Coordinates of N, CA, C and O in Angstrom, one line a residue:
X1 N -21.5 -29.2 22.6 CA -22.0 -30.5 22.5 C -21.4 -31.3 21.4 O -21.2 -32.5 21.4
X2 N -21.1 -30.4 20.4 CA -20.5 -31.0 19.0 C -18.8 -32.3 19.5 O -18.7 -33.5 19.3
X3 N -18.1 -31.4 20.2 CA -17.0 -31.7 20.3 C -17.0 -33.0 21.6 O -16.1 -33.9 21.7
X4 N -18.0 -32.9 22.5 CA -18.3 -33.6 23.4 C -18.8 -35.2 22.4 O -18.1 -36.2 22.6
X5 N -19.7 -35.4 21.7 CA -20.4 -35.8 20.5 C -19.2 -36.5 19.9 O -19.1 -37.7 20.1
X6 N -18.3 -35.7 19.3 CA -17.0 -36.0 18.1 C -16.2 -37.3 19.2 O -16.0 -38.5 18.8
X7 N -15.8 -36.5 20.7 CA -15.4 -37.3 21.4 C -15.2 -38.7 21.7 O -14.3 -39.5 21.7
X8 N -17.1 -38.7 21.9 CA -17.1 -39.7 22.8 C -17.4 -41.0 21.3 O -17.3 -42.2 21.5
X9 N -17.7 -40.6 20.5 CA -17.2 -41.6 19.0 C -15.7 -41.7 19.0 O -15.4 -42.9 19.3
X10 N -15.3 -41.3 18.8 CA -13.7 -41.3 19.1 C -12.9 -42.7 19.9 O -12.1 -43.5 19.5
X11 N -14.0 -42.1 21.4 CA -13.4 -43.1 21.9 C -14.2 -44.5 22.1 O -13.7 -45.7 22.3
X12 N -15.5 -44.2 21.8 CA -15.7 -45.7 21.3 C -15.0 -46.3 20.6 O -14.6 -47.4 21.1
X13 N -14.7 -45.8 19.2 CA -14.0 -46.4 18.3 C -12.4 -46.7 18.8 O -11.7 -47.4 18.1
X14 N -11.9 -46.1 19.7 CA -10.7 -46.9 19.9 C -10.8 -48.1 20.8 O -10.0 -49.0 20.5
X15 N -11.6 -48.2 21.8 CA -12.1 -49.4 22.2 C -12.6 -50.6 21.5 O -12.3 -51.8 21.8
X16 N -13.5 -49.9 20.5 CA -13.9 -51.0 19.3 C -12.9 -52.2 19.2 O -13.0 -53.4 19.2
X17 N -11.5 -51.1 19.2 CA -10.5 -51.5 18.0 C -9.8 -52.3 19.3 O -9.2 -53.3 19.2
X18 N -10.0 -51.8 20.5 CA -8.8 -52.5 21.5 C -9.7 -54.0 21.8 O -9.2 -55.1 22.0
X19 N -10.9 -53.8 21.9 CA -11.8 -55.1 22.1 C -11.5 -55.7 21.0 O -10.7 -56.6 21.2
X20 N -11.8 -55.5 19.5 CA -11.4 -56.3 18.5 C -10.3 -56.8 18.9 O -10.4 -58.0 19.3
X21 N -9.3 -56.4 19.0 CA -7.8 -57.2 19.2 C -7.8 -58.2 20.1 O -7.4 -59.3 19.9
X22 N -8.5 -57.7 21.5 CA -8.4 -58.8 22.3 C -9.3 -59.8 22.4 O -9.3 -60.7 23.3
X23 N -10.2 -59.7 21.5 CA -11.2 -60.6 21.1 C -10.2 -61.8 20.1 O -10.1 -63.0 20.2
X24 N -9.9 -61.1 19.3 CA -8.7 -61.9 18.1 C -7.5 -62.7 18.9 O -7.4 -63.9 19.1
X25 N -7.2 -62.3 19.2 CA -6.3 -62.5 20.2 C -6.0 -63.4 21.8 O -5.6 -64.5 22.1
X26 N -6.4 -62.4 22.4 CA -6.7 -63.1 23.8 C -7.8 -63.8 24.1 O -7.6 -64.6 25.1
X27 N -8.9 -63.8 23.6 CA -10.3 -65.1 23.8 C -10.2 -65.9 23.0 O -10.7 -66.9 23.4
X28 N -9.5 -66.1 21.4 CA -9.7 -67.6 20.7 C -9.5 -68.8 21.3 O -10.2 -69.7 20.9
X29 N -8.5 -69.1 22.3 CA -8.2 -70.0 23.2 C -9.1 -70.4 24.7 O -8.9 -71.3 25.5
X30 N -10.0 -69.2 24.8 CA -10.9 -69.4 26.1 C -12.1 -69.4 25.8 O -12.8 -69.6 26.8
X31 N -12.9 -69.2 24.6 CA -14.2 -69.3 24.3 C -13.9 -69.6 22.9 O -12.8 -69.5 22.3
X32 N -15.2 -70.3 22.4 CA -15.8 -71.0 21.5 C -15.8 -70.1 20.3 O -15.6 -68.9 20.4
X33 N -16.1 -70.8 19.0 CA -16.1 -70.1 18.0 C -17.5 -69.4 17.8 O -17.6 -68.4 17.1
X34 N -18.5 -69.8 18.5 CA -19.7 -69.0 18.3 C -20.0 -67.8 19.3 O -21.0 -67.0 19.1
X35 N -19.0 -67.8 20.6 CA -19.0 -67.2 21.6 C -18.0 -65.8 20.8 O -18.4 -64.7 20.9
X36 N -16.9 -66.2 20.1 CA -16.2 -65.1 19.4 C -17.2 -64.6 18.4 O -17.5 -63.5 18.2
X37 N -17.7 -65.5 17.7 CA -18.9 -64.7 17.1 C -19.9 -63.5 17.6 O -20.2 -62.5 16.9
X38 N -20.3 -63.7 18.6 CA -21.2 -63.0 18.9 C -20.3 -62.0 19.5 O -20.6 -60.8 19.5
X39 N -19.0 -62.3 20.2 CA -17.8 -61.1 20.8 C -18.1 -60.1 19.7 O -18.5 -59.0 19.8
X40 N -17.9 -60.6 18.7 CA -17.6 -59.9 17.5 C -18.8 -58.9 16.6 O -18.5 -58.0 15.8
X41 N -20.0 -59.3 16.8 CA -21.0 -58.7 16.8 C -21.3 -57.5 17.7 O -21.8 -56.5 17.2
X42 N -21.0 -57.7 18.9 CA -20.7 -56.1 20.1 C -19.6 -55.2 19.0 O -19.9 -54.2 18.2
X43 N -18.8 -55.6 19.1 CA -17.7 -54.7 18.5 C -18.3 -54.1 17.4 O -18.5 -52.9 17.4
X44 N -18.8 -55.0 16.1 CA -19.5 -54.4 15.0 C -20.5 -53.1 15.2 O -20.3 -52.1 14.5
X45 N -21.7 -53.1 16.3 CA -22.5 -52.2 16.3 C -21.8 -51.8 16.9 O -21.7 -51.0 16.0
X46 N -20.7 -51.3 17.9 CA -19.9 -50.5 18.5 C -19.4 -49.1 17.8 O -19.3 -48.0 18.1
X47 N -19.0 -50.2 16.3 CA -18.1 -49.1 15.6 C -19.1 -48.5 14.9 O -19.0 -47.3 15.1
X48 N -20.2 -48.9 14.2 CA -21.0 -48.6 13.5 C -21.5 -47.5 14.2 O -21.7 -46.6 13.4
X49 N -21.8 -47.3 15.5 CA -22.5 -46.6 16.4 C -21.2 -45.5 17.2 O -21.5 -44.7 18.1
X50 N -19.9 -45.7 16.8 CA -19.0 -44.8 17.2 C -18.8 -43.8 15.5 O -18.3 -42.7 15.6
X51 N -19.2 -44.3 14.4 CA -19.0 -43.6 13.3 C -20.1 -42.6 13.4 O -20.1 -41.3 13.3
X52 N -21.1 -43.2 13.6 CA -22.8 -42.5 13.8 C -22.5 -41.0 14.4 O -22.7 -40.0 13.9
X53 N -21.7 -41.2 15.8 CA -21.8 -40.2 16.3 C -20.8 -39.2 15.8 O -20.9 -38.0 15.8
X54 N -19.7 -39.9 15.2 CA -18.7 -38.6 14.7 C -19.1 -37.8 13.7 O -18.9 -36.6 13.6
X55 N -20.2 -38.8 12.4 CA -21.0 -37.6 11.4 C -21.9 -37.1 12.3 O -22.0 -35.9 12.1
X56 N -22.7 -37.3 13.3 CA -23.6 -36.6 14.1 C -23.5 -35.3 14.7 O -24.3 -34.4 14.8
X57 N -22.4 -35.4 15.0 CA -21.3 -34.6 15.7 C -20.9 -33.2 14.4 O -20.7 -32.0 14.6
X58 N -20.8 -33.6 13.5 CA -20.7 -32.7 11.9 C -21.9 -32.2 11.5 O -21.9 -31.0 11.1
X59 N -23.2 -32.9 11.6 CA -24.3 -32.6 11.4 C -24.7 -31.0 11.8 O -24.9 -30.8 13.0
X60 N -24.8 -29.8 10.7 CA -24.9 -28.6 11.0 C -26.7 -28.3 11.0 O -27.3 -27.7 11.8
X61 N -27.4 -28.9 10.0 CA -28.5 -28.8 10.1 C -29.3 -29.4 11.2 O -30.5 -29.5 11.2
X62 N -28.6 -29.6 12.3 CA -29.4 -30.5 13.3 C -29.7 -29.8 14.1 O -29.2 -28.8 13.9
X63 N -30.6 -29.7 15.5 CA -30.3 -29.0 16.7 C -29.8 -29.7 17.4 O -29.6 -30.9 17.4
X64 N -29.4 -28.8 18.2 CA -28.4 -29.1 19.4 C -29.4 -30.1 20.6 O -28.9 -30.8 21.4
X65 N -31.0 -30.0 20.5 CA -31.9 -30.5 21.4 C -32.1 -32.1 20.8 O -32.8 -33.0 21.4
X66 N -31.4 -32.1 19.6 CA -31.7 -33.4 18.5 C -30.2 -34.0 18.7 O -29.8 -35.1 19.1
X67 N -29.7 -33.3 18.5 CA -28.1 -34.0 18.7 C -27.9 -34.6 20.1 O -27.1 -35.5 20.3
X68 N -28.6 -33.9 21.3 CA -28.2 -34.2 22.6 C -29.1 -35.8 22.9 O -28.6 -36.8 23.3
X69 N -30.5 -35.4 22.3 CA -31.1 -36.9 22.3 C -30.8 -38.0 22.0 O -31.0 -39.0 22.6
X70 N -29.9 -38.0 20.6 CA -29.5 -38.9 19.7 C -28.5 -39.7 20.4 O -28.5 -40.9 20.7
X71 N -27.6 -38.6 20.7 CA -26.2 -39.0 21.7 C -26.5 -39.8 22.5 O -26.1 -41.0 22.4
X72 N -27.4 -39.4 23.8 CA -28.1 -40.4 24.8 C -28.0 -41.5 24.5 O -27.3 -42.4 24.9
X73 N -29.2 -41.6 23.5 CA -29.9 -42.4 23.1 C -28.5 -43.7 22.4 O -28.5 -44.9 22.7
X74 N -27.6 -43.2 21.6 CA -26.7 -44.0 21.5 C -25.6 -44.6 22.0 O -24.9 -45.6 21.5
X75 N -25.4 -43.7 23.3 CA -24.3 -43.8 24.2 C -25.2 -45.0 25.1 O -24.9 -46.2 25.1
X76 N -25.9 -44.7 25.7 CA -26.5 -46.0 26.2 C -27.4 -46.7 25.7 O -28.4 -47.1 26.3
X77 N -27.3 -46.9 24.6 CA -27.7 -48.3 23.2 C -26.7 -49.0 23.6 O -26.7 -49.9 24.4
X78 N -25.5 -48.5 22.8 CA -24.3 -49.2 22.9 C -23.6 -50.0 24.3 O -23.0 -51.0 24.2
X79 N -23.9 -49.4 25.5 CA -23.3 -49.7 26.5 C -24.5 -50.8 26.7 O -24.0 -51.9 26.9
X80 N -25.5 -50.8 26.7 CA -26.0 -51.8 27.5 C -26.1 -53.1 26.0 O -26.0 -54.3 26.3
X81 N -26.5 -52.7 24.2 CA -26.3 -53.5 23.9 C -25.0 -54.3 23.6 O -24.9 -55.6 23.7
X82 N -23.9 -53.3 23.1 CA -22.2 -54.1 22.8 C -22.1 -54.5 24.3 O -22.1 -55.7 24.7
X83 N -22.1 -53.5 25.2 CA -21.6 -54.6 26.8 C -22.3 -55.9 27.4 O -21.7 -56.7 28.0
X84 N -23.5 -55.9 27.2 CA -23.9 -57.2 27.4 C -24.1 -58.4 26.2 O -24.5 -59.5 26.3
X85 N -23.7 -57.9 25.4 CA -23.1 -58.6 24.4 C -21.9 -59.3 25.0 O -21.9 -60.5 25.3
X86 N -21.1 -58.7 25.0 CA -19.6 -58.9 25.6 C -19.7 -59.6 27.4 O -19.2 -60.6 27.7
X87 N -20.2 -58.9 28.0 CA -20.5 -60.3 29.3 C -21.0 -61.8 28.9 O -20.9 -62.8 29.5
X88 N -21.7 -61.5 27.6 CA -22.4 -62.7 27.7 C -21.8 -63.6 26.9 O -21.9 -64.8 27.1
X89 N -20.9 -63.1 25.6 CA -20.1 -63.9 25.2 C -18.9 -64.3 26.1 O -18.2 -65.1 25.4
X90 N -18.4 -64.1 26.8 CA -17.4 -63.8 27.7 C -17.7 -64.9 28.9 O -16.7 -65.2 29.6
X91 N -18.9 -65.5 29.3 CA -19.7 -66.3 30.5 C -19.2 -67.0 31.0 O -19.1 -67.1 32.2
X92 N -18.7 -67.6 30.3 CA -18.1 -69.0 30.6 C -16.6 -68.9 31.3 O -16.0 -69.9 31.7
X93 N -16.0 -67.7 31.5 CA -14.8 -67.2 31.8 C -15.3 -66.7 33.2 O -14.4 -66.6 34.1
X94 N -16.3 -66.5 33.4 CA -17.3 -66.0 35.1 C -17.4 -66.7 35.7 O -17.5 -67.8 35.1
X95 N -17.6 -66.9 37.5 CA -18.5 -67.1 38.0 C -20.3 -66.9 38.2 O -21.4 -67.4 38.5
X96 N -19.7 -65.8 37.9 CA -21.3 -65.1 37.9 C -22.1 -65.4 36.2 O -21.7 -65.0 35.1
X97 N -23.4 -66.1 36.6 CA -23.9 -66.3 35.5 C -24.4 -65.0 34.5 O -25.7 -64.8 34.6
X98 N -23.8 -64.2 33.7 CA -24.3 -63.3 32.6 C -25.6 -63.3 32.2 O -26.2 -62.2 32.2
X99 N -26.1 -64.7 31.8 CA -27.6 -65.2 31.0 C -28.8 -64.3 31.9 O -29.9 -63.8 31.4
X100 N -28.4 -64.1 33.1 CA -29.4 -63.3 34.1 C -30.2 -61.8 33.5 O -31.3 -61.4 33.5
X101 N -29.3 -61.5 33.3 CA -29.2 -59.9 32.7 C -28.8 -59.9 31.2 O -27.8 -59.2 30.9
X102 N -29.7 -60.6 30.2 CA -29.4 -60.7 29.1 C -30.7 -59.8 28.4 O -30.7 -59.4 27.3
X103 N -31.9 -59.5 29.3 CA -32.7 -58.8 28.9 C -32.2 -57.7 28.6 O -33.0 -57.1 27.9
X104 N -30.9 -56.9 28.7 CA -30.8 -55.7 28.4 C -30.0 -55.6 27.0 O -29.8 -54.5 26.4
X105 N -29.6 -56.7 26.6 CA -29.6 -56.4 25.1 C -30.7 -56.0 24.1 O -30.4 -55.4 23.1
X106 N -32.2 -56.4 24.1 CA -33.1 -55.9 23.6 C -33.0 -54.5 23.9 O -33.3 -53.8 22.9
X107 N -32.8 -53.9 25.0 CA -33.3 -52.6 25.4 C -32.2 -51.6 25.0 O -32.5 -50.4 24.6
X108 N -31.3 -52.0 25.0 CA -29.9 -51.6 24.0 C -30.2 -51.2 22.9 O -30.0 -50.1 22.4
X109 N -30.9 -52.7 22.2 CA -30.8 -52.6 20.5 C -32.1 -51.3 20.3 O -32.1 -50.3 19.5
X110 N -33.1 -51.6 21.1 CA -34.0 -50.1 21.0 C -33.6 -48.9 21.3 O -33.7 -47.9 20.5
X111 N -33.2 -48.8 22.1 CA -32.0 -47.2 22.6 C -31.3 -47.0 20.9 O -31.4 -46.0 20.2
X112 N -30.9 -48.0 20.7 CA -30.3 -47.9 19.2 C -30.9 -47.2 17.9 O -30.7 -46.2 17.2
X113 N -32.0 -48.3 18.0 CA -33.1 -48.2 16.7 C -33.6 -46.8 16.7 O -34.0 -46.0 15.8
X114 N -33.6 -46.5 18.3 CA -34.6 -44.9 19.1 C -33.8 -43.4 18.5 O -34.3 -42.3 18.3
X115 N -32.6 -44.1 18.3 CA -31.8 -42.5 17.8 C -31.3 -42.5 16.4 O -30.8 -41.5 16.0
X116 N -31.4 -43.7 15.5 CA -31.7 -43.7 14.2 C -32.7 -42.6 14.1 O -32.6 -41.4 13.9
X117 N -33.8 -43.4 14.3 CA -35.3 -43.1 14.2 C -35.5 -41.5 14.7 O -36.4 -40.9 14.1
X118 N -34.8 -40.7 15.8 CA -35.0 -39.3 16.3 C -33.8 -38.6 14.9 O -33.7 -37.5 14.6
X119 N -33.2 -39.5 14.5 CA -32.1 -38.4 13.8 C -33.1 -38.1 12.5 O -33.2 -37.0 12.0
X120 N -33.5 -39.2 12.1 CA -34.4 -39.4 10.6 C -35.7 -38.4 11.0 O -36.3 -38.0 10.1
X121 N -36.0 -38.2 12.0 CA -37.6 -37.5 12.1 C -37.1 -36.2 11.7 O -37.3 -35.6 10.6
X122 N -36.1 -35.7 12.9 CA -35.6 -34.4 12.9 C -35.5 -34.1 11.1 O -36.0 -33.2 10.6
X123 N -34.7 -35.0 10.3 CA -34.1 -34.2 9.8 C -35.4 -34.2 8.2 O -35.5 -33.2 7.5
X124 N -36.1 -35.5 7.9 CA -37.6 -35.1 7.3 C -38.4 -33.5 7.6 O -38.7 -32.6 6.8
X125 N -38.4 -33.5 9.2 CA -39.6 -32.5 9.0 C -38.5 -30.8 9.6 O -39.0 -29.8 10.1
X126 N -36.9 -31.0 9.1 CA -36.6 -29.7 9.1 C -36.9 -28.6 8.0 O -36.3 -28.8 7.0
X127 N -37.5 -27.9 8.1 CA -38.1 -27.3 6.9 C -36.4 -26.3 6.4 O -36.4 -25.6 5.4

């Protein structure tokens, strides 16, 4: 699970980095400065939450039933909070209205807050 774990931080973070670019890049001319703002906000908890998992992934005091939770729990934090982040700064480039399905960035940011919060319990009450 460790190396699976190491991984899939890995490749978040190269994504991070390829969205950054094309956020810098390729959208300053098609969306607004507050629309790259918030682009830029996905990307931030992206990496933030691709580093999480690579010390997670290191983490020897952990279990493996604690590490598998956390992962979940961050792997789809991230996708539904940074990706609908990113559809929704992105909107105006659609036909299809984004704003519809904007409820799943809350549910994101808790999937998020959910595996902080499971990594911090685990590792308080490891005797």
């Amino acid at each position: 699970m460790n190396k699976t774990i190491l991984a899939t931080g890995l490749v978040l973070g190269i994504l991070a980095v390829i969205l950054g670019a094309f956020g810098a890049h390729g959208l300053k001319k098609s969306i607004g400065p507050e629309d790259i703002n918030t682009f830029e906000t996905g990307i931030k908890y992206q990496m933030y939450h691709a580093f999480f998992l690579m010390v997670l992934s290191l983490l020897p005091s952990v279990s493996n039933g604690t590490k598998t939770t956390v992962f979940y729990l961050t792997l789809f934090g991230v996708v539904l909070f940074s990706g609908s982040i990113y559809v929704l700064a992105t909107n105006t480039l659609t036909s299809f209205d984004f704003r519809k399905i904007g409820f799943v960035t809350p549910i994101g940011g808790t999937m998020l807050i959910a595996a902080w919060g499971v990594l911090l319990y685990a590792i308080l009450t490891k005797k």
